[in-house]
Backbone as a printed PyTorch tensor [residue, N CA C, xyz], in Angstrom:
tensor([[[  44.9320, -174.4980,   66.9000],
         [  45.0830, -174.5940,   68.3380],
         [  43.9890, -175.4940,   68.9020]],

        [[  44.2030, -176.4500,   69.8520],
         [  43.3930, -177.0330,   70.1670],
         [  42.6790, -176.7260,   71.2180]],

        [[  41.2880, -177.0620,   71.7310],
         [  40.4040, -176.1860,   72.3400],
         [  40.4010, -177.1850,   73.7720]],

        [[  40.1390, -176.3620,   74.7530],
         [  40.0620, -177.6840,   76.0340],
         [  38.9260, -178.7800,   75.9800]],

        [[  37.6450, -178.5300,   75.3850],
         [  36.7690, -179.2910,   75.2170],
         [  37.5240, -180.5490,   74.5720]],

        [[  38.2590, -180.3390,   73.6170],
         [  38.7590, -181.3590,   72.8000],
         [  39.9510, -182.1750,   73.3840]],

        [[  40.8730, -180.8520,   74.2540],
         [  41.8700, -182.0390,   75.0280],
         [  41.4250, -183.0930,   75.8720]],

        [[  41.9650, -183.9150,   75.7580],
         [  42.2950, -185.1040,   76.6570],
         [  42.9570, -184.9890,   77.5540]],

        [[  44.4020, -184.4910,   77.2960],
         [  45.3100, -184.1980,   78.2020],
         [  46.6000, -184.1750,   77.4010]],

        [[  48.0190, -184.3350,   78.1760],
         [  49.1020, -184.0080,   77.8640],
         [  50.1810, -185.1590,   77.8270]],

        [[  50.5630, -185.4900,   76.6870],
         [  51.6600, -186.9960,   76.7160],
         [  52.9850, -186.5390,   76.7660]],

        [[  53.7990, -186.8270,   77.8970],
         [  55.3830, -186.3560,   78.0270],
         [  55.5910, -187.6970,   77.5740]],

        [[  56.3330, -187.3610,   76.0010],
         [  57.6210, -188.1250,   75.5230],
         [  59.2940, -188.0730,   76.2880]],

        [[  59.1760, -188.5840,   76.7200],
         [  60.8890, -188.7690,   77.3860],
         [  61.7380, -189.5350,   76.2770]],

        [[  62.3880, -188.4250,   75.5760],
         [  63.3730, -188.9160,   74.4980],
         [  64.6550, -188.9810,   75.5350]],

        [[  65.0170, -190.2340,   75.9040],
         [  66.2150, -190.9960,   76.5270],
         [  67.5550, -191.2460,   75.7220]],

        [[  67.7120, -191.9350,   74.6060],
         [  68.8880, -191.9290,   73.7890],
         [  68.9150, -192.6110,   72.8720]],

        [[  69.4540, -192.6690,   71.9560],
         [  69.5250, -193.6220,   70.6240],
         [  70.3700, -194.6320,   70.7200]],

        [[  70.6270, -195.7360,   70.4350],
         [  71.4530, -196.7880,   70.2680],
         [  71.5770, -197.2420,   68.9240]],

        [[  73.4090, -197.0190,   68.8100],
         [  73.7520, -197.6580,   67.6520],
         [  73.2060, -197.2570,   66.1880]],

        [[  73.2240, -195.6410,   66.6080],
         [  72.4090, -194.9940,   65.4910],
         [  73.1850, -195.2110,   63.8640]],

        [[  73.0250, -195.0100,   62.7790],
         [  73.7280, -195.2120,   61.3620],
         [  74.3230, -194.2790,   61.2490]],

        [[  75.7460, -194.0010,   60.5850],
         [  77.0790, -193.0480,   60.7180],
         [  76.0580, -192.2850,   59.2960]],

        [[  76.2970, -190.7630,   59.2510],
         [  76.3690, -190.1900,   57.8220],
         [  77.1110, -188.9140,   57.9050]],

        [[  78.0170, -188.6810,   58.6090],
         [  78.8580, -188.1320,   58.1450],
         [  80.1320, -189.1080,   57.9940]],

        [[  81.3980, -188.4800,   58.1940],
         [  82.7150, -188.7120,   57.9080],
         [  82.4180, -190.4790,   58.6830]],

        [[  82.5830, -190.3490,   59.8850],
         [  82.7890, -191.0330,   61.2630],
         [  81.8190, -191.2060,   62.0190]],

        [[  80.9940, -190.5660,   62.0880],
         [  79.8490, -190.2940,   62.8780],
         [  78.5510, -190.1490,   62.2540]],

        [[  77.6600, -189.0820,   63.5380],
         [  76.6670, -188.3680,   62.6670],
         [  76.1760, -187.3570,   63.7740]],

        [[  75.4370, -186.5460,   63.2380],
         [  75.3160, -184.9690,   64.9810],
         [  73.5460, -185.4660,   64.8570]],

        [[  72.9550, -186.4490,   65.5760],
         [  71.5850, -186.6180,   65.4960],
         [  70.8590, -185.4970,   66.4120]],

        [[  69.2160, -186.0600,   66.0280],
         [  68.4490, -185.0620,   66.5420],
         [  66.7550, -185.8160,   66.3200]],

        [[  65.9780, -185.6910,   66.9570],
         [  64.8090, -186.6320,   67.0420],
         [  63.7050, -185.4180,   66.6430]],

        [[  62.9040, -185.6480,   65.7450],
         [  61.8530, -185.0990,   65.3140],
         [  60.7480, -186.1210,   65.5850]],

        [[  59.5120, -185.3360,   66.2700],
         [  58.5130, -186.0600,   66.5800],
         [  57.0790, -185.5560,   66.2680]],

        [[  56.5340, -186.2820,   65.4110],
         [  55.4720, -185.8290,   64.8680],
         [  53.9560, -186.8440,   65.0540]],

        [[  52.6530, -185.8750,   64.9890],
         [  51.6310, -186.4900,   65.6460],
         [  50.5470, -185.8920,   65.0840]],

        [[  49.7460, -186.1570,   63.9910],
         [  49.5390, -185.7080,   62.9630],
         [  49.7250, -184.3610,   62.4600]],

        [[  49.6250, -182.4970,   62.7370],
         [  50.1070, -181.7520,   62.4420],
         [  51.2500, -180.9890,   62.9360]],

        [[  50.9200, -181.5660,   64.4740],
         [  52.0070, -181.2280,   65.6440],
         [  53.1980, -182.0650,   65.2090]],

        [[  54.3030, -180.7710,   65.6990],
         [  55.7050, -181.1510,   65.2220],
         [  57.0240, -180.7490,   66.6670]],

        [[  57.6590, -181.9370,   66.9990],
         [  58.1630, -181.5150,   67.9730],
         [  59.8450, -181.9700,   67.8130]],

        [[  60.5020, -181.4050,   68.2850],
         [  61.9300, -182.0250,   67.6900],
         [  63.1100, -181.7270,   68.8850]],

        [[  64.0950, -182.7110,   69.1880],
         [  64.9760, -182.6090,   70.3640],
         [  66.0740, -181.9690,   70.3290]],

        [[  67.3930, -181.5310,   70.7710],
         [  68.6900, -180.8870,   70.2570],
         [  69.0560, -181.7400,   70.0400]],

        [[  70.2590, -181.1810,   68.8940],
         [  71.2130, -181.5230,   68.1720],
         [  72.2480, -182.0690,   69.3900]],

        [[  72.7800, -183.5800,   69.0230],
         [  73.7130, -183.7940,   69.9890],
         [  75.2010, -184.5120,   68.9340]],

        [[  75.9910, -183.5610,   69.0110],
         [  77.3180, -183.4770,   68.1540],
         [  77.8540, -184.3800,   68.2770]],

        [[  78.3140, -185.0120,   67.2330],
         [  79.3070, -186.1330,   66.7390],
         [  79.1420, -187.6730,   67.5740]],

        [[  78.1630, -188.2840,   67.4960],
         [  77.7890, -189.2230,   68.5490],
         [  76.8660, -190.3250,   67.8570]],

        [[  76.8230, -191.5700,   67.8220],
         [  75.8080, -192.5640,   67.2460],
         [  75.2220, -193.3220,   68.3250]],

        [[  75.7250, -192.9850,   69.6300],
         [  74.8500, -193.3790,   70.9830],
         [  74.3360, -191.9390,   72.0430]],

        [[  73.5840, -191.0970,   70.8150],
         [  73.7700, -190.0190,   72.1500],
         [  72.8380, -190.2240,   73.0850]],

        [[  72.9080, -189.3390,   74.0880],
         [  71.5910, -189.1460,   75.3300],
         [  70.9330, -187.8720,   75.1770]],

        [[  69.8410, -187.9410,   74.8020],
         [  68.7070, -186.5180,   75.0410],
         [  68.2680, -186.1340,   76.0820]],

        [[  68.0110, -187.2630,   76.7770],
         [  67.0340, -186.6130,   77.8850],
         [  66.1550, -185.5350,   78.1520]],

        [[  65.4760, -185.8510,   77.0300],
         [  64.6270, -184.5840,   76.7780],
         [  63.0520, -185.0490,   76.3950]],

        [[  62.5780, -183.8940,   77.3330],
         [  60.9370, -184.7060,   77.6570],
         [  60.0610, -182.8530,   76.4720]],

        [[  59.6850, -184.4070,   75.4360],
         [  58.6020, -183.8720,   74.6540],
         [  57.0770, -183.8820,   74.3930]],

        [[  55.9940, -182.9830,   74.4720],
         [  54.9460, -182.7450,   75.4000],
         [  53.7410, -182.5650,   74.3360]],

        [[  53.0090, -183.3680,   73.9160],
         [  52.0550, -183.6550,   72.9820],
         [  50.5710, -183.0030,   73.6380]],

        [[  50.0500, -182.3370,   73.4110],
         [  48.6640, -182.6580,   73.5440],
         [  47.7520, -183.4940,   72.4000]],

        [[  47.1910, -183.7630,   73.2060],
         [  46.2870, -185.3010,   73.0540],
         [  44.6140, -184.7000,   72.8100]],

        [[  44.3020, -185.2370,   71.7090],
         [  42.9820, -184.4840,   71.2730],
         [  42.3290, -186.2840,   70.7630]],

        [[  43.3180, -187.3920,   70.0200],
         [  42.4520, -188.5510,   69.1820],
         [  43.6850, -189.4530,   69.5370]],

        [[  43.7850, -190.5700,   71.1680],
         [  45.3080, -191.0200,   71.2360],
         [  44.8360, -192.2300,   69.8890]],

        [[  43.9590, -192.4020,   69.1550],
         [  44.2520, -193.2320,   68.1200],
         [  44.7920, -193.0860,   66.4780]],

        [[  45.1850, -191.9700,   66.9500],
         [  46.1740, -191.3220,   66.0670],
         [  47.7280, -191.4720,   65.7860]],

        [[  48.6420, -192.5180,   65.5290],
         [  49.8630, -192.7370,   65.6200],
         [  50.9860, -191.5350,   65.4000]],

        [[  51.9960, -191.6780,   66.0280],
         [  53.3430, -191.5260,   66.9470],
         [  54.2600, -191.4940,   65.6840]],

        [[  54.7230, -190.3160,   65.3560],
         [  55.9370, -190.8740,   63.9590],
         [  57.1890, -190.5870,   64.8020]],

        [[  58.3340, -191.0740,   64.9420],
         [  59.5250, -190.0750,   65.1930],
         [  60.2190, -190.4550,   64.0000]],

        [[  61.5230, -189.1490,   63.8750],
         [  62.4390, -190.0270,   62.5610],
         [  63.4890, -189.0810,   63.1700]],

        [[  64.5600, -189.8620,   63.2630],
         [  65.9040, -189.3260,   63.6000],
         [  66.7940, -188.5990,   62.1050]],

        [[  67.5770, -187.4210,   62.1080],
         [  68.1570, -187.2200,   61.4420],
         [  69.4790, -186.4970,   62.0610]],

        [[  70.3920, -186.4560,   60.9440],
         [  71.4660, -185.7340,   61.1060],
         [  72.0680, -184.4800,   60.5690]],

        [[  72.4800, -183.5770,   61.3880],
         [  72.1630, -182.3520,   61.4610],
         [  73.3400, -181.7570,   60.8010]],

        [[  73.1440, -181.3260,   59.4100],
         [  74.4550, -180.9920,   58.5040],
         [  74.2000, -178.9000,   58.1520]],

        [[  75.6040, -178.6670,   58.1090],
         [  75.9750, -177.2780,   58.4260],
         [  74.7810, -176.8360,   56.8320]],

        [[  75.9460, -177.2860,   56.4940],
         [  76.0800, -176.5900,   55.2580],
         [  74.8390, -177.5310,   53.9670]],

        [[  74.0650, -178.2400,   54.4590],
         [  73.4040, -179.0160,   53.6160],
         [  72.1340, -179.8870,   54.0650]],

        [[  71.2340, -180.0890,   53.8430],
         [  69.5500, -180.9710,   53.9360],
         [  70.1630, -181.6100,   54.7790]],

        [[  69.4130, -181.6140,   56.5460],
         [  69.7630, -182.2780,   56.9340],
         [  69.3510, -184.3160,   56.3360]],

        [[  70.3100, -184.9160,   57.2120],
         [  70.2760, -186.6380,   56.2180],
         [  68.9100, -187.3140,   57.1290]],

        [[  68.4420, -187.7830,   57.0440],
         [  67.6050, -188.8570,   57.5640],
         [  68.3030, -190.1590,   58.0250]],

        [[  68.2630, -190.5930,   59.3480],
         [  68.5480, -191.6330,   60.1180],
         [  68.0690, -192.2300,   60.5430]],

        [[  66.5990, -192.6260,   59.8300],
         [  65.6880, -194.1220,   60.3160],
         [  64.4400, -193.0290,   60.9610]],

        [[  62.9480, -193.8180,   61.0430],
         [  61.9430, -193.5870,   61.6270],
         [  61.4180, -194.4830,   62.3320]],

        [[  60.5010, -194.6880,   62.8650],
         [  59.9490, -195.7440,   63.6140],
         [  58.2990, -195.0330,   63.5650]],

        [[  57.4680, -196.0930,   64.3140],
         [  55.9420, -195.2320,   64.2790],
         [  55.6300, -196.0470,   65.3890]],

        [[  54.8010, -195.1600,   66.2330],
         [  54.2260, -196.1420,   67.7060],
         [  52.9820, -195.1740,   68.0780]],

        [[  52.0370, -196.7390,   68.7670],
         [  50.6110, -195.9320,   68.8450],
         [  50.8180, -195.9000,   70.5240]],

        [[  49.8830, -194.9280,   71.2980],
         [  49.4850, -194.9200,   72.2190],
         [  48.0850, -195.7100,   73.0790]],

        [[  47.5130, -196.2660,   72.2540],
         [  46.4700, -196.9330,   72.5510],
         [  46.4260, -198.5920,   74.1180]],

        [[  47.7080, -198.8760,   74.1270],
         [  47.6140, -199.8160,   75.1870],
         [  47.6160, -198.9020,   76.1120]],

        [[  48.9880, -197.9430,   76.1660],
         [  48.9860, -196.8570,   77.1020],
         [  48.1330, -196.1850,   78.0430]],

        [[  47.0890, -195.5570,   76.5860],
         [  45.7400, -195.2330,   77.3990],
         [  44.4660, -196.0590,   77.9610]],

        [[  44.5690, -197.1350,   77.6230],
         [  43.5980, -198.0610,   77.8290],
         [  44.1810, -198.5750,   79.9130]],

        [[  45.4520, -198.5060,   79.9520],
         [  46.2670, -198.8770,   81.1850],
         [  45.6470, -197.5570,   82.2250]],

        [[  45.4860, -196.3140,   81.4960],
         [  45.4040, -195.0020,   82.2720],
         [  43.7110, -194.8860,   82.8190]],

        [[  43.2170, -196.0580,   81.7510],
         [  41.3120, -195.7410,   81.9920],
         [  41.2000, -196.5460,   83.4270]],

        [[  42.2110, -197.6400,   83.6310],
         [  41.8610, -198.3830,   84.3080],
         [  41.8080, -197.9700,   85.7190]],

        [[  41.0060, -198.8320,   87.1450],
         [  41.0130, -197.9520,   88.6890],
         [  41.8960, -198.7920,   88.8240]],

        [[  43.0330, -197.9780,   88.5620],
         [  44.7560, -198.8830,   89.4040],
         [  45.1130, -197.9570,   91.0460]],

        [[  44.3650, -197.2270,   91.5730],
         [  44.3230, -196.3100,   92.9560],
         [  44.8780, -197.2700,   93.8200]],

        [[  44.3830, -198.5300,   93.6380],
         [  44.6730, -199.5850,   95.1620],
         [  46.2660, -200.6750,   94.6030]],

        [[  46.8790, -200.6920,   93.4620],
         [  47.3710, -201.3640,   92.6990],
         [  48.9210, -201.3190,   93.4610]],

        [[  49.7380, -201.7900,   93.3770],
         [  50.9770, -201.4400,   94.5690],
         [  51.7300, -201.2250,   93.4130]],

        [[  52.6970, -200.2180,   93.9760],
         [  53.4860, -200.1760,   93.0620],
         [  54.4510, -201.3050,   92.0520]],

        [[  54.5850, -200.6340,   90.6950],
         [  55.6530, -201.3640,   90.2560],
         [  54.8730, -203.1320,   89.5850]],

        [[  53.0650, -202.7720,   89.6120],
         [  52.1990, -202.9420,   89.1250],
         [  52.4920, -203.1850,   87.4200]],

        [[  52.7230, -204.1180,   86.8330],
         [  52.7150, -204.1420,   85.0390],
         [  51.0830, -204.2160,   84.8060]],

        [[  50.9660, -202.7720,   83.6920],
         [  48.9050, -202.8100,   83.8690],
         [  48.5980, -203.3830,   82.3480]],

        [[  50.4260, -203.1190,   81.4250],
         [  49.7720, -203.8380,   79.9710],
         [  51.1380, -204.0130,   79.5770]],

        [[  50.9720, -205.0270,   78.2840],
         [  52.1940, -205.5630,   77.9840],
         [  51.9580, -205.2810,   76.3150]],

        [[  52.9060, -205.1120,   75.5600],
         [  52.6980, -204.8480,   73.7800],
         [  54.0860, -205.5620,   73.4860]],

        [[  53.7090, -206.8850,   72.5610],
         [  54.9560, -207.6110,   72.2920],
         [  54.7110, -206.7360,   70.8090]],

        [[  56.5740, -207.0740,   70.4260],
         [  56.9230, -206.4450,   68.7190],
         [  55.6870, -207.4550,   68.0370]],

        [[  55.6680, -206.7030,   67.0350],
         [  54.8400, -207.3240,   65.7130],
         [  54.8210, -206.0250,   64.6070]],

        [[  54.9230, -206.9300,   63.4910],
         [  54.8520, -206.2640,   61.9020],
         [  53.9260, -204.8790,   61.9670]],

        [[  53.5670, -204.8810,   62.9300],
         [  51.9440, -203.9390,   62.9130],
         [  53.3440, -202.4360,   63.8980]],

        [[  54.1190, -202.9670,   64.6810],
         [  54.7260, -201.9000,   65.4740],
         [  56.3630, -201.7030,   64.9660]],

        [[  56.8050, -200.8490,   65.5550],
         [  58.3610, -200.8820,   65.7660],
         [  59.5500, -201.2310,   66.9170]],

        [[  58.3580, -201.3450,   67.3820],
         [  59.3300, -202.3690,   68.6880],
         [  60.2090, -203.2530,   69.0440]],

        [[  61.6710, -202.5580,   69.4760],
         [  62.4600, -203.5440,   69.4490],
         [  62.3580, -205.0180,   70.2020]],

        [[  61.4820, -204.3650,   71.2630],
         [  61.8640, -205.4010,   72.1740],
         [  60.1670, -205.3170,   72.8900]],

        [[  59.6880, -206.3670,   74.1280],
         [  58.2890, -206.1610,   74.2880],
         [  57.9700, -204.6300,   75.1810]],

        [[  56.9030, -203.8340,   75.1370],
         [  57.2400, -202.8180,   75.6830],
         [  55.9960, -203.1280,   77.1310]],

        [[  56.2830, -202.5530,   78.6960],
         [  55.1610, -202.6770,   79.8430],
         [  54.7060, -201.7320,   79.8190]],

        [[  53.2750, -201.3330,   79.9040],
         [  53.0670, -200.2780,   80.9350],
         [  53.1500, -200.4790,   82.6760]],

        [[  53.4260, -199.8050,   83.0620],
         [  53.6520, -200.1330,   84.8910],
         [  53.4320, -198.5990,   85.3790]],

        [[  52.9940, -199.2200,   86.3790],
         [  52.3170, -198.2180,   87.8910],
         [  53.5620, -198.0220,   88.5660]],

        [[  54.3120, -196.4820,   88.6080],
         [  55.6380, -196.4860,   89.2820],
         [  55.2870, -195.3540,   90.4050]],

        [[  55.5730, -195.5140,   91.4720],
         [  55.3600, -193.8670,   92.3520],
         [  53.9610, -193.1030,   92.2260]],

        [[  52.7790, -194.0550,   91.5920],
         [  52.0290, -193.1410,   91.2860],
         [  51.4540, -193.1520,   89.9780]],

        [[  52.6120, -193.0540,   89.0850],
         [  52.3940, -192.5630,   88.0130],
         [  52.4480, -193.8820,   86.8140]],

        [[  51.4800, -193.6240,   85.9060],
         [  51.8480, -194.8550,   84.8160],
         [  52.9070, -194.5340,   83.6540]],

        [[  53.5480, -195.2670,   83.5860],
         [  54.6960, -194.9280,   82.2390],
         [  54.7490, -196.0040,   81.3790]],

        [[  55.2140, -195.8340,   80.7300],
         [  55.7130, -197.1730,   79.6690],
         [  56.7570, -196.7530,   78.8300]],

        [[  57.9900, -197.8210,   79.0180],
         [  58.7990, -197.6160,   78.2580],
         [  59.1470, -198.7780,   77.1250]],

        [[  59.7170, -197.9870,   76.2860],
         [  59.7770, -198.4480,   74.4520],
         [  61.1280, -198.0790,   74.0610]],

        [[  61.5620, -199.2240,   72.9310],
         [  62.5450, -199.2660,   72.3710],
         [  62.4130, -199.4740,   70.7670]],

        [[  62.2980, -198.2850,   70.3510],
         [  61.8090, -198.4140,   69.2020],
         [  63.1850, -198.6340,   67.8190]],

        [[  62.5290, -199.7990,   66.9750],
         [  63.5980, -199.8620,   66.1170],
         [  63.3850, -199.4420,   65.0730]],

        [[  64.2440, -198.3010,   64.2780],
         [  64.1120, -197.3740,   63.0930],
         [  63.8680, -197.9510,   62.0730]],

        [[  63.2870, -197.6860,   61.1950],
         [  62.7320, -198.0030,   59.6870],
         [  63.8130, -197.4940,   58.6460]],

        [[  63.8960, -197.7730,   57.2710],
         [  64.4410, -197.3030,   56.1770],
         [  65.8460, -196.8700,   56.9940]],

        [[  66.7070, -197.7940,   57.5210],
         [  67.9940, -197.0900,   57.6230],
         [  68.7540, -198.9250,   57.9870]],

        [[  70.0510, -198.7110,   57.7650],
         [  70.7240, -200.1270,   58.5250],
         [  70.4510, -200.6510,   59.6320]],

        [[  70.5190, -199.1320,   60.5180],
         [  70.6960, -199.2860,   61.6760],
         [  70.1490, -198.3840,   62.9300]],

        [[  70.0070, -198.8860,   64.4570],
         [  69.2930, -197.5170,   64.9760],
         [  68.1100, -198.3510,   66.0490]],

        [[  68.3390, -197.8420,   67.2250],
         [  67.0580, -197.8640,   67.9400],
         [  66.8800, -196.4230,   69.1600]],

        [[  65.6780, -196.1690,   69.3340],
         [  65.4790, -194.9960,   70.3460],
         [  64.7240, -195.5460,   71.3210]],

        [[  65.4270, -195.3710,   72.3820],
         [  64.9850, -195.1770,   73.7520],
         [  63.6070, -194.5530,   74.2740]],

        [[  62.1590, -194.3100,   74.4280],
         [  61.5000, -193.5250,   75.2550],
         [  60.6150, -194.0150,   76.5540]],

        [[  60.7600, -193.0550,   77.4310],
         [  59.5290, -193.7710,   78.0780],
         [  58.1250, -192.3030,   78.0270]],

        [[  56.9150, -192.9260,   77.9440],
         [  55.7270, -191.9940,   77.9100],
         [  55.1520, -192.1480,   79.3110]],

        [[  54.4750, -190.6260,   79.8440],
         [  54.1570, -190.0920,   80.8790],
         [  52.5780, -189.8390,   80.3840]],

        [[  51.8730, -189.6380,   81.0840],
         [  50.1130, -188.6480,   80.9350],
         [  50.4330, -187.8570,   81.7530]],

        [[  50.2510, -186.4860,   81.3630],
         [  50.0150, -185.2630,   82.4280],
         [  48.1620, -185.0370,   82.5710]],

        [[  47.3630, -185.2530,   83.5290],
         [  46.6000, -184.7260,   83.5540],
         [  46.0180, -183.1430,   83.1170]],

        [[  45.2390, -182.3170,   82.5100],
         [  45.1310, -180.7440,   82.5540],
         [  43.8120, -180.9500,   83.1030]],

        [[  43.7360, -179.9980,   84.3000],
         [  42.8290, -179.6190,   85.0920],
         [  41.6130, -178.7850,   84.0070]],

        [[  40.1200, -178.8700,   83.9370],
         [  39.6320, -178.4820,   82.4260],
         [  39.5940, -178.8180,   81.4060]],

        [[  39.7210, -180.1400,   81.1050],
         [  39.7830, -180.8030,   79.7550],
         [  38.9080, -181.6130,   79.9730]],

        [[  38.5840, -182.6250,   78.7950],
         [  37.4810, -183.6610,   79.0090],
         [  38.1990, -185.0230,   79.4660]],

        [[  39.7870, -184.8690,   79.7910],
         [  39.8120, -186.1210,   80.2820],
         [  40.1720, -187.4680,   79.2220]],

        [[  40.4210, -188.7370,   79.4380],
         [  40.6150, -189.7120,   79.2360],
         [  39.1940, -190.6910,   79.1890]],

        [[  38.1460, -190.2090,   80.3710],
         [  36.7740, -191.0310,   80.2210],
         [  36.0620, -190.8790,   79.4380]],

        [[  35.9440, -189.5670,   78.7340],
         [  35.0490, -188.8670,   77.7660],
         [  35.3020, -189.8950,   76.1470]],

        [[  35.9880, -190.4070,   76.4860],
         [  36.4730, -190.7010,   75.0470],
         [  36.1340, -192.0740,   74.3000]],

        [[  35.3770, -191.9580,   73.1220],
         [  34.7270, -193.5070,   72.7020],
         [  36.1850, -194.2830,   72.3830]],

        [[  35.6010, -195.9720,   72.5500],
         [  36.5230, -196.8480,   72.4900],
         [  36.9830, -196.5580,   70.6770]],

        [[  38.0030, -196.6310,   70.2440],
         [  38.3580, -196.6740,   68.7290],
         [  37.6510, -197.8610,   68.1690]],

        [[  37.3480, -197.4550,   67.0170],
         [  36.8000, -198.6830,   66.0550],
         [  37.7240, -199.2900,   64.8720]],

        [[  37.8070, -200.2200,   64.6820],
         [  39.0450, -201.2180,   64.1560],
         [  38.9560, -200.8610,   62.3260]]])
């Protein structure tokens, strides 16, 4: 369990939807998003017979080292047998939080505070922003799955502040 001294705070994953996920059953496949962050394990519902489903489902990390990478891996959800594996992807949080250190208070909305183009180093389908929306910083990602044909997932990431934690300032810059 992690202790408040040690939190940082709280990362809402917004699992949005998969695109063009890889068939393994008959016709289809019943996916489901598992999200993992080094021991923490978090995983979305099962959405039946579908290779474009929608989750919409916001998954809630606490944050103790954001230089710690992001695994998700999609699979498909079989009755009677191991569920199959349907691609992974891996994504860091580090532009993210570096966007959140910044004094964006006076910044107008709709503000882009960082930009992460794809490269060999990420899974990114496409370039991902962080932006100042209503307030709040988000960034959304299109991540393209590993070890499978086919497959990309939708998310966008949130910071929840926790009132009692050490925060986002407390925290040394990562070393390379």
């Amino acid at each position: 369990m992690t202790s408040m001294e040690e939190l940082m705070g709280l990362l809402r994953i917004h699992v949005k939807r998969g695109i063009n996920l890889a068939v393994r059953d008959v016709r289809t496949s019943d996916p489901y998003v598992v999200v993992r962050m080094g021991t923490q394990r978090l995983k979305t519902k099962v959405i039946n017979k579908d290779i474009n489903p929608v989750w919409n489902e916001d998954l809630t990390l606490p944050i103790t080292d954001p230089g710690v990478p992001i695994k998700l891996t999609v699979f498909d959800y079989d009755t009677f047998s191991m569920d199959d594996e349907m691609g992974d992807a891996e994504f860091n949080i580090e532009a993210f939080v570096q966007a959140l250190r910044m004094d964006y208070a006076d910044f107008p909305d709709g503000t882009i505070l960082a930009k992460v183009q794809p490269c060999r180093k990420n899974c990114l389908a496409e370039e991902s922003v962080v932006v100042l929306r209503e307030g709040k910083v988000l960034q959304d990602l299109y991540l393209r799955l590993r070890n499978v044909e086919c497959g990309e997932v939708e998310l966008q990431l949130e910071w929840i502040e926790v009132p009692g934690c050490k925060g986002l300032s407390a925290t040394p810059t990562p070393t390379a």
